[in-house]
PDB file of C-alpha atoms and ligand atoms in Angstrom:
ATOM      1  CA  UNK N  15      -0.173   0.240   0.261  1.00  0.00           C
ATOM      2  CA  UNK N  16       1.283   3.502  -0.711  1.00  0.00           C
ATOM      3  CA  UNK N  17       1.001   6.480   1.568  1.00  0.00           C
ATOM      4  CA  UNK N  18      -1.812   7.575  -0.414  1.00  0.00           C
ATOM      5  CA  UNK N  19      -3.659   4.016  -0.266  1.00  0.00           C
ATOM      6  CA  UNK N  20      -2.624   4.318   3.661  1.00  0.00           C
ATOM      7  CA  UNK N  21      -3.942   7.541   4.196  1.00  0.00           C
ATOM      8  CA  UNK N  22      -7.295   6.922   2.171  1.00  0.00           C
ATOM      9  CA  UNK N  23      -7.680   3.532   4.206  1.00  0.00           C
ATOM     10  CA  UNK N  24      -7.081   5.778   7.637  1.00  0.00           C
ATOM     11  CA  UNK N  25      -9.764   8.318   6.497  1.00  0.00           C
ATOM     12  CA  UNK N  26     -12.390   5.823   5.326  1.00  0.00           C
ATOM     13  CA  UNK N  27     -11.603   3.900   8.850  1.00  0.00           C
ATOM     14  CA  UNK N  28     -12.098   7.375  10.897  1.00  0.00           C
ATOM     15  CA  UNK N  29     -15.034   8.358   8.863  1.00  0.00           C
ATOM     16  CA  UNK N  30     -16.853   4.876   9.718  1.00  0.00           C
ATOM     17  CA  UNK N  31     -16.221   5.365  13.166  1.00  0.00           C
ATOM     18  CA  UNK N  32     -17.414   9.157  12.711  1.00  0.00           C
ATOM     19  CA  UNK N  33     -20.772   7.922  11.059  1.00  0.00           C
ATOM     20  CA  UNK N  34     -21.514   5.071  13.817  1.00  0.00           C
ATOM     21  CA  UNK N  35     -21.167   7.786  16.766  1.00  0.00           C
ATOM     22  CA  UNK N  36     -23.108  10.251  14.781  1.00  0.00           C
ATOM     23  CA  UNK N  37     -25.956   7.630  13.752  1.00  0.00           C
ATOM     24  CA  UNK N  38     -26.298   6.842  17.533  1.00  0.00           C
ATOM     25  CA  UNK N  39     -26.566  10.377  18.627  1.00  0.00           C
ATOM     26  CA  UNK N  40     -29.233  10.782  15.763  1.00  0.00           C
ATOM     27  CA  UNK N  41     -30.996   7.633  16.963  1.00  0.00           C
ATOM     28  CA  UNK N  42     -30.930   8.879  20.788  1.00  0.00           C
ATOM     29  CA  UNK N  43     -32.421  12.323  20.081  1.00  0.00           C
ATOM     30  CA  UNK N  44     -35.957  10.969  19.888  1.00  0.00           C
ATOM     31  CA  UNK N  45     -37.783  14.083  21.467  1.00  0.00           C
ATOM     32  CA  UNK N  46     -39.670  16.599  19.207  1.00  0.00           C
ATOM     33  CA  UNK N  47     -39.968  19.479  20.592  1.00  0.00           C
ATOM     34  CA  UNK N  48     -39.020  24.015  20.370  1.00  0.00           C
ATOM     35  CA  UNK N  49     -35.949  24.756  21.726  1.00  0.00           C
ATOM     36  CA  UNK N  50     -34.490  27.566  23.537  1.00  0.00           C
ATOM     37  CA  UNK N  51     -31.099  28.786  22.205  1.00  0.00           C
ATOM     38  CA  UNK N  52     -29.069  31.423  23.597  1.00  0.00           C
ATOM     39  CA  UNK N  53     -26.284  33.287  21.646  1.00  0.00           C
ATOM     40  CA  UNK N  54     -24.267  34.926  23.995  1.00  0.00           C
ATOM     41  CA  UNK N  55     -20.330  35.876  24.173  1.00  0.00           C
ATOM     42  CA  UNK N  56     -17.665  39.254  23.073  1.00  0.00           C
ATOM     43  CA  UNK N  57     -17.240  37.908  19.189  1.00  0.00           C
ATOM     44  CA  UNK N  58     -19.133  38.519  16.525  1.00  0.00           C
ATOM     45  CA  UNK N  59     -21.840  36.468  15.165  1.00  0.00           C
ATOM     46  CA  UNK N  60     -24.823  36.256  17.621  1.00  0.00           C
ATOM     47  CA  UNK N  61     -27.405  38.365  15.852  1.00  0.00           C
ATOM     48  CA  UNK N  62     -26.413  37.230  12.365  1.00  0.00           C
ATOM     49  CA  UNK N  63     -26.440  33.736  13.785  1.00  0.00           C
ATOM     50  CA  UNK N  64     -30.247  34.481  15.177  1.00  0.00           C
ATOM     51  CA  UNK N  65     -31.184  35.871  11.490  1.00  0.00           C
ATOM     52  CA  UNK N  66     -29.880  32.891   9.945  1.00  0.00           C
ATOM     53  CA  UNK N  67     -32.447  30.891  11.859  1.00  0.00           C
ATOM     54  CA  UNK N  68     -34.929  33.414  11.004  1.00  0.00           C
ATOM     55  CA  UNK N  69     -34.027  32.431   7.116  1.00  0.00           C
ATOM     56  CA  UNK N  70     -34.683  28.744   7.662  1.00  0.00           C
ATOM     57  CA  UNK N  71     -37.517  28.923   9.359  1.00  0.00           C
ATOM     58  CA  UNK N  72     -39.195  31.623   6.583  1.00  0.00           C
ATOM     59  CA  UNK N  73     -37.515  28.651   4.140  1.00  0.00           C
ATOM     60  CA  UNK N  74     -40.563  26.127   5.692  1.00  0.00           C
ATOM     61  CA  UNK N  75     -43.040  28.768   5.630  1.00  0.00           C
ATOM     62  CA  UNK N  76     -43.330  29.216   9.130  1.00  0.00           C
ATOM     63  CA  UNK N  77     -44.606  32.311  11.273  1.00  0.00           C
ATOM     64  CA  UNK N  78     -41.921  34.162  12.777  1.00  0.00           C
ATOM     65  CA  UNK N  79     -41.418  36.465  15.083  1.00  0.00           C
ATOM     66  CA  UNK N  80     -38.620  39.200  15.906  1.00  0.00           C
ATOM     67  CA  UNK N  81     -38.362  41.711  18.492  1.00  0.00           C
ATOM     68  CA  UNK N  82     -35.347  43.772  19.125  1.00  0.00           C
ATOM     69  CA  UNK N  83     -34.172  45.279  22.389  1.00  0.00           C
ATOM     70  CA  UNK N  84     -31.777  47.794  21.795  1.00  0.00           C
ATOM     71  CA  UNK N  85     -32.166  50.377  19.125  1.00  0.00           C
ATOM     72  CA  UNK N  86     -29.333  50.833  16.727  1.00  0.00           C
ATOM     73  CA  UNK N  87     -28.078  54.214  15.696  1.00  0.00           C
ATOM     74  CA  UNK N  88     -27.805  52.558  11.972  1.00  0.00           C
ATOM     75  CA  UNK N  89     -30.545  50.974  10.429  1.00  0.00           C
ATOM     76  CA  UNK N  90     -30.189  47.229   9.789  1.00  0.00           C
ATOM     77  CA  UNK N  91     -30.059  45.396   6.633  1.00  0.00           C
ATOM     78  CA  UNK N  92     -32.025  42.451   8.125  1.00  0.00           C
ATOM     79  CA  UNK N  93     -34.724  45.131   9.555  1.00  0.00           C
ATOM     80  CA  UNK N  94     -34.782  46.773   5.817  1.00  0.00           C
ATOM     81  CA  UNK N  95     -35.443  43.419   4.483  1.00  0.00           C
ATOM     82  CA  UNK N  96     -37.844  42.099   6.778  1.00  0.00           C
ATOM     83  CA  UNK N  97     -39.846  44.849   6.888  1.00  0.00           C
ATOM     84  CA  UNK N  98     -39.767  45.159   3.115  1.00  0.00           C
ATOM     85  CA  UNK N  99     -39.936  41.364   1.998  1.00  0.00           C
ATOM     86  CA  UNK N 100     -41.460  39.704   4.538  1.00  0.00           C
ATOM     87  CA  UNK N 101     -44.798  40.798   5.929  1.00  0.00           C
ATOM     88  CA  UNK N 102     -45.076  37.546   7.376  1.00  0.00           C
ATOM     89  CA  UNK N 103     -42.290  38.233  10.099  1.00  0.00           C
ATOM     90  CA  UNK N 104     -43.649  40.263  13.137  1.00  0.00           C
ATOM     91  CA  UNK N 105     -40.979  42.969  13.059  1.00  0.00           C
ATOM     92  CA  UNK N 106     -40.805  45.270  16.231  1.00  0.00           C
ATOM     93  CA  UNK N 107     -37.890  47.160  17.780  1.00  0.00           C
ATOM     94  CA  UNK N 108     -37.504  49.096  20.725  1.00  0.00           C
ATOM     95  CA  UNK N 109     -37.294  52.633  18.964  1.00  0.00           C
ATOM     96  CA  UNK N 110     -36.999  55.609  20.571  1.00  0.00           C
ATOM     97  CA  UNK N 111     -36.257  56.086  24.370  1.00  0.00           C
ATOM     98  CA  UNK N 112     -33.243  53.668  24.708  1.00  0.00           C
ATOM     99  CA  UNK N 113     -29.789  55.133  25.235  1.00  0.00           C
ATOM    100  CA  UNK N 114     -26.724  53.075  25.325  1.00  0.00           C
ATOM    101  CA  UNK N 115     -25.380  55.189  27.960  1.00  0.00           C
ATOM    102  CA  UNK N 116     -28.135  55.209  29.932  1.00  0.00           C
ATOM    103  CA  UNK N 117     -28.805  58.934  30.697  1.00  0.00           C
ATOM    104  CA  UNK N 118     -32.467  58.612  30.638  1.00  0.00           C
ATOM    105  CA  UNK N 119     -33.133  55.153  32.857  1.00  0.00           C
ATOM    106  CA  UNK N 120     -36.529  55.648  33.426  1.00  0.00           C
ATOM    107  CA  UNK N 121     -36.654  56.335  29.917  1.00  0.00           C
ATOM    108  CA  UNK N 122     -35.304  53.290  28.994  1.00  0.00           C
ATOM    109  CA  UNK N 123     -37.319  51.171  31.534  1.00  0.00           C
ATOM    110  CA  UNK N 124     -40.438  52.395  29.736  1.00  0.00           C
ATOM    111  CA  UNK N 125     -39.207  51.236  26.460  1.00  0.00           C
ATOM    112  CA  UNK N 126     -38.026  48.229  27.829  1.00  0.00           C
ATOM    113  CA  UNK N 127     -41.647  47.405  29.280  1.00  0.00           C
ATOM    114  CA  UNK N 128     -43.306  48.808  26.073  1.00  0.00           C
ATOM    115  CA  UNK N 129     -40.931  46.022  23.731  1.00  0.00           C
ATOM    116  CA  UNK N 130     -41.354  43.397  26.077  1.00  0.00           C
ATOM    117  CA  UNK N 131     -45.398  44.119  26.070  1.00  0.00           C
ATOM    118  CA  UNK N 132     -44.850  42.698  22.244  1.00  0.00           C
ATOM    119  CA  UNK N 133     -42.524  40.052  22.872  1.00  0.00           C
ATOM    120  CA  UNK N 134     -44.477  38.394  25.767  1.00  0.00           C
ATOM    121  CA  UNK N 135     -47.757  37.550  23.520  1.00  0.00           C
ATOM    122  CA  UNK N 136     -45.549  35.815  20.845  1.00  0.00           C
ATOM    123  CA  UNK N 137     -44.258  33.758  23.760  1.00  0.00           C
ATOM    124  CA  UNK N 138     -47.481  32.651  24.205  1.00  0.00           C
ATOM    125  CA  UNK N 139     -48.818  32.116  20.527  1.00  0.00           C
ATOM    126  CA  UNK N 140     -48.131  28.673  19.489  1.00  0.00           C
ATOM    127  CA  UNK N 141     -48.792  30.072  15.662  1.00  0.00           C
ATOM    128  CA  UNK N 142     -44.881  31.412  16.175  1.00  0.00           C
ATOM    129  CA  UNK N 143     -42.597  28.470  15.145  1.00  0.00           C
ATOM    130  CA  UNK N 144     -39.515  30.950  16.079  1.00  0.00           C
ATOM    131  CA  UNK N 145     -39.315  33.993  18.200  1.00  0.00           C
ATOM    132  CA  UNK N 146     -36.176  35.955  18.162  1.00  0.00           C
ATOM    133  CA  UNK N 147     -35.041  37.910  21.089  1.00  0.00           C
ATOM    134  CA  UNK N 148     -32.388  40.264  19.757  1.00  0.00           C
ATOM    135  CA  UNK N 149     -30.388  41.865  22.693  1.00  0.00           C
ATOM    136  CA  UNK N 150     -32.599  40.492  25.416  1.00  0.00           C
ATOM    137  CA  UNK N 151     -29.777  40.117  27.614  1.00  0.00           C
ATOM    138  CA  UNK N 152     -28.944  43.480  28.443  1.00  0.00           C
ATOM    139  CA  UNK N 153     -32.601  44.073  30.055  1.00  0.00           C
ATOM    140  CA  UNK N 154     -31.364  41.724  32.415  1.00  0.00           C
ATOM    141  CA  UNK N 155     -27.807  43.024  32.849  1.00  0.00           C
ATOM    142  CA  UNK N 156     -29.310  46.523  33.537  1.00  0.00           C
ATOM    143  CA  UNK N 157     -32.242  45.260  35.698  1.00  0.00           C
ATOM    144  CA  UNK N 158     -34.867  46.845  33.442  1.00  0.00           C
ATOM    145  CA  UNK N 159     -37.052  44.186  33.168  1.00  0.00           C
ATOM    146  CA  UNK N 160     -38.090  41.647  35.915  1.00  0.00           C
ATOM    147  CA  UNK N 161     -35.907  38.436  35.250  1.00  0.00           C
ATOM    148  CA  UNK N 162     -38.269  36.127  36.914  1.00  0.00           C
ATOM    149  CA  UNK N 163     -41.221  36.959  34.522  1.00  0.00           C
ATOM    150  CA  UNK N 164     -38.719  36.577  31.618  1.00  0.00           C
ATOM    151  CA  UNK N 165     -37.698  33.686  32.299  1.00  0.00           C
ATOM    152  CA  UNK N 166     -41.048  32.197  33.167  1.00  0.00           C
ATOM    153  CA  UNK N 167     -42.338  33.158  29.538  1.00  0.00           C
ATOM    154  CA  UNK N 168     -39.451  31.675  28.255  1.00  0.00           C
ATOM    155  CA  UNK N 169     -39.882  28.303  29.860  1.00  0.00           C
ATOM    156  CA  UNK N 170     -43.632  28.448  29.653  1.00  0.00           C
ATOM    157  CA  UNK N 171     -43.905  28.859  25.719  1.00  0.00           C
ATOM    158  CA  UNK N 172     -45.740  26.577  23.642  1.00  0.00           C
ATOM    159  CA  UNK N 173     -44.073  23.490  22.722  1.00  0.00           C
ATOM    160  CA  UNK N 174     -43.458  23.263  19.167  1.00  0.00           C
ATOM    161  CA  UNK N 175     -42.487  26.996  19.633  1.00  0.00           C
ATOM    162  CA  UNK N 176     -38.445  27.592  19.460  1.00  0.00           C
ATOM    163  CA  UNK N 177     -36.685  31.050  20.822  1.00  0.00           C
ATOM    164  CA  UNK N 178     -33.314  32.646  20.548  1.00  0.00           C
ATOM    165  CA  UNK N 179     -32.135  35.115  22.720  1.00  0.00           C
ATOM    166  CA  UNK N 180     -29.238  36.962  21.939  1.00  0.00           C
ATOM    167  CA  UNK N 181     -26.694  39.677  23.714  1.00  0.00           C
ATOM    168  CA  UNK N 182     -23.914  39.524  26.171  1.00  0.00           C
ATOM    169  CA  UNK N 183     -23.760  38.462  30.022  1.00  0.00           C
ATOM    170  CA  UNK N 184     -27.802  37.565  30.850  1.00  0.00           C
ATOM    171  CA  UNK N 185     -26.893  35.594  33.925  1.00  0.00           C
ATOM    172  CA  UNK N 186     -26.473  31.680  34.876  1.00  0.00           C
ATOM    173  CA  UNK N 187     -30.530  31.717  35.741  1.00  0.00           C
ATOM    174  CA  UNK N 188     -31.059  32.206  31.979  1.00  0.00           C
ATOM    175  CA  UNK N 189     -28.011  30.097  30.904  1.00  0.00           C
ATOM    176  CA  UNK N 190     -29.898  27.428  32.927  1.00  0.00           C
ATOM    177  CA  UNK N 191     -33.153  27.565  31.263  1.00  0.00           C
ATOM    178  CA  UNK N 192     -31.639  27.463  27.661  1.00  0.00           C
ATOM    179  CA  UNK N 193     -31.212  24.011  25.752  1.00  0.00           C
ATOM    180  CA  UNK N 194     -29.021  25.301  23.657  1.00  0.00           C
ATOM    181  CA  UNK N 195     -25.963  27.955  24.813  1.00  0.00           C
ATOM    182  CA  UNK N 196     -23.458  29.034  22.247  1.00  0.00           C
ATOM    183  CA  UNK N 197     -20.648  31.369  23.547  1.00  0.00           C
ATOM    184  CA  UNK N 198     -19.117  33.303  20.696  1.00  0.00           C
ATOM    185  CA  UNK N 199     -15.914  34.367  21.455  1.00  0.00           C
ATOM    186  CA  UNK N 200     -13.735  36.986  20.070  1.00  0.00           C
ATOM    187  CA  UNK N 201     -10.627  36.029  18.614  1.00  0.00           C
ATOM    188  CA  UNK N 202      -9.930  38.810  16.458  1.00  0.00           C
ATOM    189  CA  UNK N 203     -12.482  41.856  14.942  1.00  0.00           C
ATOM    190  CA  UNK N 204     -11.680  44.042  12.289  1.00  0.00           C
ATOM    191  CA  UNK N 205     -13.051  46.805  14.356  1.00  0.00           C
ATOM    192  CA  UNK N 206      -9.965  46.658  16.520  1.00  0.00           C
ATOM    193  CA  UNK N 207      -7.768  47.322  13.336  1.00  0.00           C
ATOM    194  CA  UNK N 208      -9.413  50.565  12.599  1.00  0.00           C
ATOM    195  CA  UNK N 209     -11.660  48.741   9.855  1.00  0.00           C
ATOM    196  CA  UNK N 210     -15.294  50.378   9.714  1.00  0.00           C
ATOM    197  CA  UNK N 211     -18.637  48.308  10.290  1.00  0.00           C
ATOM    198  CA  UNK N 212     -19.496  47.351   7.220  1.00  0.00           C
ATOM    199  CA  UNK N 213     -23.256  47.657   5.385  1.00  0.00           C
ATOM    200  CA  UNK N 214     -24.364  44.485   4.904  1.00  0.00           C
ATOM    201  CA  UNK N 215     -21.849  42.788   6.973  1.00  0.00           C
ATOM    202  CA  UNK N 216     -21.968  44.138  10.291  1.00  0.00           C
ATOM    203  CA  UNK N 217     -25.330  46.033  10.359  1.00  0.00           C
TER     204      UNK N 217
HETATM  205  P1  LIG C 328     -23.499  40.594  14.459  1.00  0.00           P
HETATM  206  O1  LIG C 328     -24.972  41.224  14.551  1.00  0.00           O
HETATM  207  O2  LIG C 328     -22.807  41.041  13.627  1.00  0.00           O
HETATM  208  O3  LIG C 328     -23.981  38.743  14.176  1.00  0.00           O
HETATM  209  P2  LIG C 328     -23.386  40.137  17.258  1.00  0.00           P
HETATM  210  O4  LIG C 328     -25.004  40.382  17.553  1.00  0.00           O
HETATM  211  O5  LIG C 328     -22.609  39.171  17.413  1.00  0.00           O
HETATM  212  O6  LIG C 328     -22.824  40.885  15.788  1.00  0.00           O
HETATM  213  P3  LIG C 328     -23.281  42.894  19.004  1.00  0.00           P
HETATM  214  O7  LIG C 328     -22.380  42.746  20.363  1.00  0.00           O
HETATM  215  O8  LIG C 328     -24.844  42.866  19.128  1.00  0.00           O
HETATM  216  O9  LIG C 328     -22.858  41.359  18.246  1.00  0.00           O
HETATM  217  O10 LIG C 328     -22.966  43.845  18.163  1.00  0.00           O
HETATM  218  C1  LIG C 328     -23.166  44.282  16.843  1.00  0.00           C
HETATM  219  C2  LIG C 328     -22.251  44.668  16.094  1.00  0.00           C
HETATM  220  O11 LIG C 328     -21.055  45.112  16.754  1.00  0.00           O
HETATM  221  C3  LIG C 328     -22.057  44.482  14.570  1.00  0.00           C
HETATM  222  O12 LIG C 328     -21.862  45.643  13.860  1.00  0.00           O
HETATM  223  C4  LIG C 328     -20.472  43.847  15.173  1.00  0.00           C
HETATM  224  O13 LIG C 328     -19.809  43.665  13.522  1.00  0.00           O
HETATM  225  C5  LIG C 328     -20.064  44.556  16.260  1.00  0.00           C
HETATM  226  N1  LIG C 328     -19.144  43.916  16.954  1.00  0.00           N
HETATM  227  C6  LIG C 328     -19.391  42.310  17.074  1.00  0.00           C
HETATM  228  N2  LIG C 328     -18.433  42.141  18.247  1.00  0.00           N
HETATM  229  C7  LIG C 328     -17.512  42.912  18.317  1.00  0.00           C
HETATM  230  C8  LIG C 328     -16.054  43.165  18.793  1.00  0.00           C
HETATM  231  N3  LIG C 328     -16.110  42.088  19.401  1.00  0.00           N
HETATM  232  N4  LIG C 328     -15.567  44.389  18.731  1.00  0.00           N
HETATM  233  C9  LIG C 328     -16.324  45.166  17.761  1.00  0.00           C
HETATM  234  N5  LIG C 328     -17.239  45.532  17.154  1.00  0.00           N
HETATM  235  C10 LIG C 328     -18.014  44.220  17.550  1.00  0.00           C
HETATM  236 MG1  LIG C 329     -26.123  41.407  18.334  1.00  0.00          MG
END
């Protein structure tokens, strides 16, 4: 056997082993229900991953709700696209009232509460296959919304509904109740090398 053949044989054996383990895991996962996903961490990719799932759900014709808990200074591509082309997506953004530097805490809290008032009914409505609560973690981190109420709504949602929460932090109680938690870790970010945020990539 030459080196190429040896390598091919080794690869085949490794793939067979991997297939057996994946098949066993697939076989073991036999429960059918919606999942709660938390995308957290300091790296880029949390919100854009959430919108990737929105696209997947839309591909199957499912009803989707998206709530953004932070008003971006910049209109985002996903907002423009969803508003223009996806009337089947119920999109709501926190809007005015929220300031990053929290100079007006009571105004922020009022905006957070008004936004939560849009999110909560979605988490009670089984028609929504997927609900995205983008940047919700900050509402918990700043103590703008009651943690117990949010956790109860997330846990008590309809069985077939999936929910995606994004944002840094959010606390251990939130992590505890979620089914899937991914920590998006920054290795490097273009912004730190002085490259400006890009339309269609960063927003
Ligand atoms: P994205 O929306 O691109 O998936 P994100 O949701 O993971 O990013 P946020 O903390 O919500 O990250 O920040 C949104 C904006 O900040 C995006 O323009 C993103 O490119 C940028 N950003 C994300 N992570 C970093 C970072 N570590 N350093 C600098 N800018 C970042
Ligand atoms: Mg984000």
